[in-house]
């Protein structure tokens, strides 16, 4: 006899609660979703994607995995793990656009609770699930209806990923926190210059994110995390690979950057914390 465990996931077909049954998830209306051998579940219905392989492609995902593993983004991971919204027992967190899962995976190993990573890229979710066994990993489209129950999450993370404020509002608990990460002032400016890009208006990125989430959310905190980091040759190649904007640079400037033995760059993120407007914080 199979025992069903309640979890805050809902069926992408009929929106009924999903239960975990042995090696699959199922709803009361008989819609089954198998757990892949890596441990993730694909809840993306074919009409919810525009292409056969949406999101970051496998080369980008693997470059991002190596870049995280090299320690270049470790201060970001450390900062998130110290966030007061996250740092409590039994916390439930959705990381929407989780990529290869480094940030959520680290939190799931540090804290007790429910950790769900969602990404539209199957490759990203596959390698996240293979490495981090304490979290639930799903393939889903964060820009459509997410297969997550109403008012079920204490925290939603949206790190350098597309945002869906209406769904975030539905899924967050009334006192929940939305943490958004966008590129901060002078992010990668030295590499941008090498690749002949202008620096862009970074304040605008944070303001745009906050504006996009209003009026459902109000910004309650804004913090810039910025540090200098010296990249080696392999890290330069991975950073270019994982950042689509850099692909548009000329072959000559890309080749020149790839031949550098090292480059000291600014890594900078703006972290916004938002709460529900009218929530009972
Ligand atoms: C720049 S990466 C950031 C990944 C991760 N949050 C991190 O900080 O390492 C953006 C991620 O968003 C994912 N993504 C893009 N569109 C998406 C969508 N509609 N729903 C869910 N994920 C999406 C991509 O596949 C990619 O993994
Ligand atoms: Zn169903």
Coordinates of C-alpha atoms and ligand atoms in Angstrom, one line a residue, residues 44 48 54-57 60-61 64-65 68 73 76 80 95-103 118-122 124-125 138-144 146 157-163 181 242-244 269, ligand 1:
X44 CA 5.9 21.4 -17.7
X48 CA 3.4 25.7 -21.6
X54 CA 13.3 26.2 -23.5
X55 CA 15.5 28.1 -21.0
X56 CA 19.3 28.0 -20.7
X57 CA 20.9 25.4 -23.0
X60 CA 25.2 27.6 -20.5
X61 CA 24.0 25.4 -17.6
X64 CA 27.2 28.3 -14.8
X65 CA 27.8 25.1 -12.7
X68 CA 29.6 28.6 -9.2
X73 CA 29.7 33.7 -6.5
X76 CA 26.2 35.8 -2.9
X80 CA 21.6 34.7 1.1
X95 CA 13.6 29.4 -6.1
X96 CA 12.0 30.4 -9.4
X97 CA 14.5 30.2 -12.3
X98 CA 16.9 28.3 -10.0
X99 CA 19.3 27.3 -12.8
X100 CA 21.8 24.5 -11.8
X101 CA 20.6 24.9 -8.2
X102 CA 23.7 26.2 -6.4
X103 CA 22.0 28.8 -4.3
X118 CA 11.8 25.5 -10.5
X119 CA 13.4 26.1 -13.9
X120 CA 12.2 25.8 -17.5
X121 CA 15.5 24.3 -18.5
X122 CA 15.5 20.5 -18.1
X124 CA 19.5 22.8 -15.2
X125 CA 16.9 20.9 -13.1
X138 CA 10.7 20.7 -10.8
X139 CA 10.7 21.6 -14.5
X140 CA 8.1 24.4 -14.8
X141 CA 7.5 27.7 -16.6
X142 CA 7.8 30.5 -14.1
X143 CA 6.1 32.9 -16.5
X144 CA 2.9 30.8 -16.5
X146 CA 3.3 27.6 -11.4
X157 CA 13.9 33.7 -4.6
X158 CA 14.2 35.2 -8.0
X159 CA 17.9 35.5 -8.8
X160 CA 18.8 36.9 -12.2
X161 CA 15.7 35.2 -13.5
X162 CA 12.4 36.2 -15.1
X163 CA 9.8 37.4 -12.7
X181 CA 18.6 39.6 -7.3
X242 CA 26.8 31.7 -19.4
X243 CA 26.0 35.3 -20.3
X244 CA 24.1 35.6 -23.5
X269 CA 24.4 42.2 -7.2
Ligands
LIG1 C1 20.8 33.8 -15.4 S1 20.1 32.2 -15.0 C2 20.0 32.3 -13.3 C3 20.0 31.0 -12.6 C4 20.1 31.0 -11.1 N1 18.9 31.7 -10.5 C5 21.4 31.6 -10.6 O1 21.4 32.6 -10.0 O2 22.4 30.9 -10.8 C6 18.4 32.4 -15.5 C7 17.6 31.1 -15.4 O3 16.2 31.3 -15.6 C8 15.7 30.2 -16.3 N2 14.5 30.6 -17.0 C9 14.3 31.4 -18.1 N3 13.0 31.5 -18.4 C10 12.3 30.8 -17.5 C11 10.9 30.6 -17.2 N4 10.0 31.1 -18.0 N5 10.6 29.8 -16.2 C12 11.5 29.3 -15.4 N6 12.8 29.5 -15.5 C13 13.2 30.3 -16.6 C14 16.8 29.8 -17.3 O4 16.7 28.5 -17.7 C15 18.0 30.0 -16.3 O5 18.3 28.8 -15.6

